[in-house]
CSV table of C-alpha atoms (C1' of nucleotides) in Angstrom, one decimal:
chain,number,residue,atom,x,y,z
H,22,MET,CA,131.8,136.5,3.9
H,23,SER,CA,132.4,139.1,6.8
H,24,GLN,CA,134.0,136.4,9.3
H,25,ASP,CA,134.4,138.6,12.1
H,26,GLU,CA,133.3,142.0,12.2
H,27,ALA,CA,134.1,144.6,15.1
H,28,GLY,CA,132.7,143.5,18.0
H,29,VAL,CA,129.5,145.7,19.4
H,30,ASP,CA,127.6,145.5,22.8
H,31,LEU,CA,126.9,141.8,22.7
H,32,GLU,CA,130.6,141.1,22.8
H,33,THR,CA,131.1,142.8,26.2
H,34,SER,CA,127.9,141.0,27.7
H,35,LEU,CA,129.0,138.7,30.4
H,36,GLY,CA,125.8,137.0,29.6
H,37,TYR,CA,126.6,136.5,26.0
H,38,LEU,CA,129.8,135.3,26.9
H,39,LEU,CA,128.5,133.0,29.6
H,40,LYS,CA,126.2,131.5,26.8
H,41,GLU,CA,128.8,131.4,24.3
H,42,ALA,CA,131.2,129.4,26.8
H,43,SER,CA,128.2,127.0,27.8
H,44,SER,CA,127.7,126.3,24.2
H,45,ALA,CA,131.5,125.6,23.6
H,46,LEU,CA,131.4,123.3,26.5
H,47,ARG,CA,128.3,121.4,25.5
H,48,ALA,CA,129.5,121.2,21.9
H,49,ALA,CA,132.7,119.5,23.3
H,50,MET,CA,130.9,117.1,25.6
H,51,GLU,CA,128.4,115.8,22.6
H,52,ALA,CA,131.7,115.5,20.6
H,53,VAL,CA,133.4,113.0,22.9
H,54,LEU,CA,129.9,111.5,24.1
H,55,ARG,CA,128.7,110.8,20.8
H,56,PRO,CA,131.2,107.7,19.6
H,57,LEU,CA,130.1,106.2,23.1
H,58,GLY,CA,126.4,106.6,22.0
H,59,MET,CA,125.7,108.8,24.8
H,60,THR,CA,124.1,112.4,25.0
H,61,VAL,CA,124.9,115.0,28.0
H,62,THR,CA,121.8,114.6,30.0
H,63,HIS,CA,122.3,110.9,29.6
H,64,TYR,CA,125.9,111.2,31.1
H,65,SER,CA,124.7,113.6,33.7
H,66,CYS,CA,122.3,111.1,35.0
H,67,LEU,CA,124.7,108.2,35.4
H,68,GLU,CA,127.4,110.7,36.8
H,69,LEU,CA,125.0,111.9,39.1
H,70,LEU,CA,123.8,108.6,40.5
H,71,ALA,CA,127.7,107.5,40.8
H,72,GLN,CA,128.2,110.3,43.4
H,73,ARG,CA,124.9,110.1,45.1
H,74,PRO,CA,123.1,106.9,44.8
H,75,GLY,CA,119.5,106.7,45.4
H,76,LEU,CA,118.7,109.8,43.8
H,77,SER,CA,115.0,110.2,42.9
H,78,ASN,CA,113.8,111.1,39.4
H,79,SER,CA,112.8,114.6,40.2
H,80,GLU,CA,116.4,115.1,42.2
H,81,LEU,CA,118.1,113.9,38.8
H,82,ALA,CA,116.0,116.2,36.9
H,83,ARG,CA,117.1,119.2,38.9
H,84,GLY,CA,120.8,118.0,38.9
H,85,ALA,CA,121.2,117.7,35.3
H,86,PHE,CA,118.9,121.0,34.6
H,87,VAL,CA,115.9,119.1,32.5
H,88,THR,CA,112.3,118.8,33.8
H,89,ARG,CA,111.6,115.8,36.1
H,90,GLN,CA,109.3,114.5,32.6
H,91,SER,CA,112.3,114.5,30.6
H,92,MET,CA,114.3,112.6,33.0
H,93,ASN,CA,111.6,110.2,33.5
H,94,VAL,CA,111.7,109.4,29.8
H,95,LEU,CA,115.7,109.0,30.1
H,96,LEU,CA,115.6,106.8,33.2
H,97,GLN,CA,112.9,104.4,31.8
H,98,ALA,CA,115.2,103.9,29.0
H,99,LEU,CA,117.8,103.4,31.0
H,100,GLU,CA,116.0,100.9,33.1
H,101,ARG,CA,115.0,99.0,30.5
H,102,ASP,CA,118.5,98.5,28.8
H,103,GLY,CA,119.9,97.7,32.2
H,104,TYR,CA,122.0,100.5,33.4
H,105,VAL,CA,120.0,101.6,36.3
H,106,THR,CA,117.5,99.9,38.6
H,107,ARG,CA,114.6,101.3,40.5
H,108,PRO,CA,112.5,99.5,43.3
H,109,ALA,CA,109.0,98.4,41.7
H,110,GLU,CA,107.4,100.0,44.9
H,111,ALA,CA,108.4,103.2,46.8
H,112,PRO,CA,109.8,102.5,50.3
H,113,VAL,CA,108.3,105.7,51.6
H,114,GLY,CA,106.1,107.9,49.6
H,115,LYS,CA,106.2,108.0,46.3
H,116,VAL,CA,109.9,108.7,45.6
H,117,LEU,CA,111.7,105.8,43.7
H,118,PRO,CA,115.2,105.8,44.7
H,119,ALA,CA,117.5,104.8,41.6
H,120,ARG,CA,121.0,103.2,41.4
H,121,LEU,CA,123.4,102.2,38.9
H,122,THR,CA,124.0,98.6,37.9
H,123,PRO,CA,127.5,97.0,37.4
H,124,ARG,CA,126.7,97.7,33.6
H,125,GLY,CA,125.9,101.3,34.1
H,126,ARG,CA,129.1,101.8,36.0
H,127,ARG,CA,131.0,100.3,33.4
H,128,SER,CA,129.4,102.5,30.7
H,129,LEU,CA,130.0,105.7,32.9
H,130,ALA,CA,133.6,105.0,33.2
H,131,LYS,CA,134.5,105.5,29.9
H,132,ALA,CA,132.1,108.3,29.4
H,133,SER,CA,133.5,110.0,32.4
H,134,ALA,CA,137.2,109.9,31.3
H,135,ALA,CA,136.2,111.4,27.8
H,136,VAL,CA,134.5,114.3,29.8
H,137,ARG,CA,137.3,114.8,32.2
H,138,SER,CA,139.4,115.2,29.2
H,139,VAL,CA,137.1,118.1,28.1
H,140,GLU,CA,137.3,119.9,31.2
H,141,VAL,CA,141.2,119.5,31.4
H,142,ARG,CA,141.3,121.1,28.3
H,143,MET,CA,138.8,123.8,29.1
H,144,LEU,CA,140.9,124.8,32.2
H,145,SER,CA,144.4,124.3,30.3
H,146,GLY,CA,144.8,128.0,29.7
H,147,MET,CA,143.8,129.1,33.4
H,148,THR,CA,146.0,129.5,36.6
H,149,ASP,CA,144.4,128.1,39.7
H,150,ALA,CA,143.8,132.1,40.5
H,151,GLU,CA,141.7,132.2,37.5
H,152,GLN,CA,139.9,129.3,38.2
H,153,SER,CA,139.2,130.3,41.9
H,154,ALA,CA,138.0,133.8,40.7
H,155,ALA,CA,135.8,132.1,37.8
H,156,TYR,CA,134.2,129.8,40.3
H,157,ALA,CA,133.3,132.5,42.7
H,158,ALA,CA,131.9,134.7,40.0
H,159,LEU,CA,129.9,132.0,38.7
H,160,GLN,CA,128.5,131.2,42.0
H,161,SER,CA,127.8,134.9,42.6
H,162,MET,CA,125.5,134.8,39.2
H,163,ILE,CA,123.8,131.9,40.3
H,164,ARG,CA,123.0,133.1,43.4
H,165,SER,CA,121.7,136.5,42.1
H,166,LEU,CA,119.7,134.7,39.3
H,167,GLN,CA,117.8,132.4,41.6
H,168,THR,CA,116.3,135.1,43.5
H,169,PRO,CA,113.2,135.9,41.7
H,170,SER,CA,113.1,139.1,40.3
H,171,SER,CA,109.4,140.1,40.8
V,4,MET,CA,113.6,114.9,50.9
V,5,SER,CA,117.2,115.4,51.2
V,6,GLN,CA,117.3,119.1,50.0
V,7,ASP,CA,121.0,119.8,49.8
V,8,GLU,CA,123.3,116.9,50.9
V,9,ALA,CA,127.1,117.5,51.1
V,10,GLY,CA,128.6,118.5,47.8
V,11,VAL,CA,130.6,116.1,46.1
V,12,ASP,CA,133.0,116.3,42.9
V,13,LEU,CA,130.0,117.8,40.6
V,14,GLU,CA,130.2,120.5,43.0
V,15,THR,CA,133.6,121.4,42.6
V,16,SER,CA,133.5,121.3,38.7
V,17,LEU,CA,133.9,124.5,37.0
V,18,GLY,CA,132.1,122.7,33.9
V,19,TYR,CA,129.1,122.1,36.2
V,20,LEU,CA,129.0,125.3,37.5
V,21,LEU,CA,129.2,126.8,33.8
V,22,LYS,CA,126.2,124.9,33.1
V,23,GLU,CA,124.4,125.7,36.2
V,24,ALA,CA,124.7,129.6,35.6
V,25,SER,CA,123.9,129.2,32.2
V,26,SER,CA,120.8,127.4,32.9
V,27,ALA,CA,119.9,129.8,35.5
V,28,LEU,CA,120.4,132.7,33.0
V,29,ARG,CA,118.3,130.9,30.3
V,30,ALA,CA,115.4,130.2,32.8
V,31,ALA,CA,115.5,133.8,33.9
V,32,MET,CA,115.6,135.2,30.4
V,33,GLU,CA,112.8,132.9,29.4
V,34,ALA,CA,110.7,134.1,32.6
V,35,VAL,CA,110.9,137.8,31.1
V,36,LEU,CA,110.3,137.0,27.6
V,37,ARG,CA,107.6,134.7,27.9
V,38,PRO,CA,105.0,137.6,28.6
V,39,LEU,CA,106.4,139.2,25.4
V,40,GLY,CA,105.6,136.3,23.5
V,41,MET,CA,109.3,135.7,22.6
V,42,THR,CA,111.7,132.8,23.0
V,43,VAL,CA,115.5,133.2,23.8
V,44,THR,CA,116.3,132.5,20.3
V,45,HIS,CA,113.6,135.0,18.8
V,46,TYR,CA,115.1,137.6,21.1
V,47,SER,CA,118.8,136.9,20.2
V,48,CYS,CA,118.0,137.1,16.7
V,49,LEU,CA,116.3,140.4,16.7
V,50,GLU,CA,119.4,141.9,19.1
V,51,LEU,CA,121.7,140.5,16.7
V,52,LEU,CA,120.1,142.3,13.7
V,53,ALA,CA,119.7,145.4,15.5
V,54,GLN,CA,123.4,145.5,16.5
V,55,ARG,CA,124.8,144.4,13.1
V,56,PRO,CA,122.1,145.0,10.2
V,57,GLY,CA,122.3,143.0,7.1
V,58,LEU,CA,123.6,139.7,8.7
V,59,SER,CA,123.0,136.7,7.1
V,60,ASN,CA,120.6,133.6,8.2
V,61,SER,CA,124.1,131.4,8.6
V,62,GLU,CA,125.6,134.4,10.7
V,63,LEU,CA,122.7,135.0,12.7
V,64,ALA,CA,122.6,131.3,13.5
V,65,ARG,CA,126.1,131.1,14.6
V,66,GLY,CA,125.5,134.4,16.6
V,67,ALA,CA,122.5,132.6,18.6
V,68,PHE,CA,124.0,129.3,18.9
V,69,VAL,CA,121.5,127.2,16.9
V,70,THR,CA,122.0,125.7,13.4
V,71,ARG,CA,121.2,127.6,10.3
V,72,GLN,CA,118.1,125.4,9.7
V,73,SER,CA,116.9,126.2,13.0
V,74,MET,CA,117.5,130.0,12.3
V,75,ASN,CA,115.7,129.6,9.2
V,76,VAL,CA,112.5,128.5,10.4
V,77,LEU,CA,112.7,131.3,12.8
V,78,LEU,CA,113.6,133.9,10.0
V,79,GLN,CA,110.5,132.8,8.0
V,80,ALA,CA,108.0,133.4,10.7
V,81,LEU,CA,109.8,136.9,11.6
V,82,GLU,CA,109.4,137.8,7.9
V,83,ARG,CA,105.9,136.5,7.8
V,84,ASP,CA,104.4,138.4,10.8
V,85,GLY,CA,106.5,141.9,9.4
V,86,TYR,CA,109.4,141.9,12.0
V,87,VAL,CA,112.1,141.2,9.4
V,88,THR,CA,112.9,142.0,5.6
V,89,ARG,CA,115.2,140.1,3.3
V,90,PRO,CA,115.2,141.0,-0.2
V,91,ALA,CA,113.9,138.6,-2.7
V,92,GLU,CA,117.0,137.9,-4.5
V,93,ALA,CA,120.7,137.6,-3.2
V,94,PRO,CA,122.6,141.2,-4.1
V,95,VAL,CA,125.8,138.8,-4.4
V,96,GLY,CA,126.0,135.3,-3.8
V,97,LYS,CA,123.1,133.4,-2.2
V,98,VAL,CA,123.6,135.3,1.1
V,99,LEU,CA,120.3,137.2,2.0
V,100,PRO,CA,120.9,140.3,4.3
V,101,ALA,CA,118.2,140.4,6.8
V,102,ARG,CA,117.2,143.8,8.4
V,103,LEU,CA,114.9,144.8,11.3
V,104,THR,CA,111.3,146.5,10.2
V,105,PRO,CA,110.1,149.2,12.2
V,106,ARG,CA,107.9,147.0,14.1
V,107,GLY,CA,110.9,144.5,14.6
V,108,ARG,CA,112.6,147.5,16.4
V,109,ARG,CA,109.5,148.3,18.4
V,110,SER,CA,109.3,144.6,19.6
V,111,LEU,CA,112.8,144.1,20.5
V,112,ALA,CA,112.7,147.4,22.4
V,113,LYS,CA,110.6,146.0,25.1
V,114,ALA,CA,112.5,142.6,25.0
V,115,SER,CA,115.9,144.4,25.3
V,116,ALA,CA,114.9,146.5,28.4
V,117,ALA,CA,113.6,143.1,30.2
V,118,VAL,CA,116.6,141.2,29.5
V,119,ARG,CA,118.6,144.2,30.4
V,120,SER,CA,117.2,143.9,33.8
V,121,VAL,CA,118.1,140.0,34.1
V,122,GLU,CA,121.6,141.1,33.2
V,123,VAL,CA,121.6,143.7,35.9
V,124,ARG,CA,120.4,141.2,38.4
V,125,MET,CA,123.1,138.7,37.5
V,126,LEU,CA,125.7,141.2,38.0
V,127,SER,CA,124.5,142.8,40.9
V,128,GLY,CA,126.6,141.0,43.7
V,129,MET,CA,129.9,141.4,41.9
V,130,THR,CA,132.4,144.2,41.6
V,131,ASP,CA,133.9,145.4,38.6
V,132,ALA,CA,137.2,143.7,39.1
V,133,GLU,CA,135.3,140.4,39.7
V,134,GLN,CA,133.2,140.9,36.7
V,135,SER,CA,136.5,141.6,34.4
V,136,ALA,CA,137.9,138.3,36.1
V,137,ALA,CA,134.8,136.3,35.1
V,138,TYR,CA,135.0,137.9,31.6
V,139,ALA,CA,138.6,137.0,31.1
V,140,ALA,CA,138.2,133.5,32.4
V,141,LEU,CA,135.0,132.9,30.2
V,142,GLN,CA,136.9,133.8,27.0
V,143,SER,CA,140.1,131.5,28.0
V,144,MET,CA,137.5,128.7,28.6
V,145,ILE,CA,136.0,129.4,25.0
V,146,ARG,CA,139.3,129.6,23.5
V,147,SER,CA,140.5,126.5,24.8
V,148,LEU,CA,137.3,124.4,23.7
V,149,GLN,CA,137.2,126.0,20.3
V,150,THR,CA,140.6,124.3,19.7
V,151,PRO,CA,139.8,120.6,18.4
V,152,SER,CA,140.8,117.8,20.7
V,153,SER,CA,142.0,115.4,18.5
R,1,DC,C1',140.0,127.7,-17.6
R,2,DA,C1',138.5,123.3,-15.2
R,3,DA,C1',137.9,120.9,-10.9
R,4,DG,C1',137.8,120.5,-6.3
R,5,DG,C1',136.4,122.6,-2.0
R,6,DT,C1',133.8,125.2,0.9
R,7,DA,C1',129.6,128.3,2.3
R,8,DT,C1',125.3,129.3,1.7
R,9,DG,C1',119.6,129.2,1.6
R,10,DT,C1',116.2,125.6,2.2
R,11,DC,C1',112.9,121.5,2.3
R,12,DA,C1',111.8,117.3,4.9
R,13,DG,C1',111.7,114.3,8.7
R,14,DA,C1',112.8,112.9,13.4
R,15,DC,C1',113.8,113.5,17.8
R,16,DT,C1',114.5,115.9,22.5
R,17,DG,C1',112.8,118.4,25.9
R,18,DC,C1',108.9,121.4,27.5
R,19,DT,C1',104.0,122.9,28.9
R,20,DG,C1',99.6,120.8,30.6
R,21,DA,C1',97.3,117.6,33.3
R,22,DC,C1',96.0,114.3,36.8
R,23,DA,C1',96.1,111.0,40.8
R,24,DT,C1',98.8,109.9,44.8
R,25,DG,C1',101.8,110.5,49.5
R,26,DA,C1',103.7,113.5,53.0
R,27,DG,C1',103.9,117.3,55.9
R,28,DT,C1',101.5,121.6,58.3
R,29,DC,C1',97.7,124.0,60.6
R,30,DA,C1',93.3,124.7,62.8
L,24,DT,C1',90.9,114.7,62.3
L,25,DG,C1',90.3,116.8,58.2
L,26,DA,C1',91.5,120.9,54.9
L,27,DC,C1',95.4,122.8,52.5
L,28,DT,C1',99.9,122.9,50.6
L,29,DC,C1',103.4,120.9,48.4
L,30,DA,C1',106.3,117.3,46.1
L,31,DT,C1',106.3,113.3,43.1
L,32,DG,C1',106.0,109.9,39.3
L,33,DT,C1',103.7,109.6,35.0
L,34,DC,C1',100.8,110.2,30.6
L,35,DA,C1',99.8,112.9,26.6
L,36,DG,C1',100.4,116.6,23.1
L,37,DC,C1',103.3,120.2,21.4
L,38,DA,C1',107.3,123.5,20.2
L,39,DG,C1',111.9,124.0,19.0
L,40,DT,C1',115.8,122.2,17.5
L,41,DC,C1',118.5,119.0,15.1
L,42,DT,C1',120.3,115.5,11.2
L,43,DG,C1',120.3,114.4,6.4
L,44,DA,C1',120.0,115.9,1.9
L,45,DC,C1',120.0,118.8,-2.2
L,46,DA,C1',120.9,122.6,-5.6
L,47,DT,C1',123.5,126.8,-6.1
L,48,DA,C1',127.0,130.4,-5.9
L,49,DC,C1',132.2,131.7,-4.5
L,50,DC,C1',137.0,130.8,-4.1
L,51,DT,C1',141.2,128.7,-4.5
L,52,DT,C1',144.7,125.8,-6.7
L,53,DG,C1',146.5,123.3,-10.4
DNA sequence: CAAGGTATGTCAGACTGCTGACATGAGTCA
DNA sequence: TGACTCATGTCAGCAGTCTGACATACCTTG
């Protein structure tokens, strides 16, 4: 087995490195969330609702980077299991504002601590200046990519 | 619709920003690869083979951040359609080294140009120094995350 | 040399998330 | 007011990926 050959172009690509970092972060989050019976999207949904109560299904989907269809499936399960509540009828339009139940809040507390430990570990080798630089760089990439190419 | 409310904790999290950037990159890549009938993993496989001919199924899987089972499904399809060749029997052990066919190389050429344009766009707003800083930061994150927490 | 551990390729089943599609409600403009 | 556009919630079908499992080949270690 050739464990690690000399790096080529892919190794110098920021895009590839971004994917690698994101993949590592996701794997680390899955590892700590699995014992709690949670997926990353599941956790993201709860965390979003804790920080911004009343978000709609579509808003949650955007915040968790999935489609609103996928988020809808998740929300229905969370509602069925009593982690989240949504009014039976929309107070205005079709938008159904979702909120955490006490049970949802308890469930999130554990997950939140686990995820925070992952983030702390991820940042452990970086100075504050490096973190700021990374923050600015990532925001710049996002801004450039959001502009449609065509 | 509350388009963009005041940012909260999530907005200041490097982990969240990393996920956002990765998601934006993936979406941009999918957008340019779709007209070519290619998925991101599909492209990644071809690109890896172009830069390191003879990679095995498992090595390709690691390089594309999927399981070896998933990569195997893809490789079989690519082999069936004549983009890739693998020897019928392993020259040594069970490892089957894969190689691009001329057809695979032609297919990759178009995709590669499309993906490169995305990366150029992503980096358009950053100076060389910022790119270097981002590079170092991402590598640091990867290194810290690869160390198991337990 | 035998035994355990590790890595590989592959098959099968299950699942998650996505695309496509529809009806409905809200804002916009002539 | 009526037509148009856009966003939302939801249903159905599909593609890609994952987990689980098995047989096999290499590499250590006693």
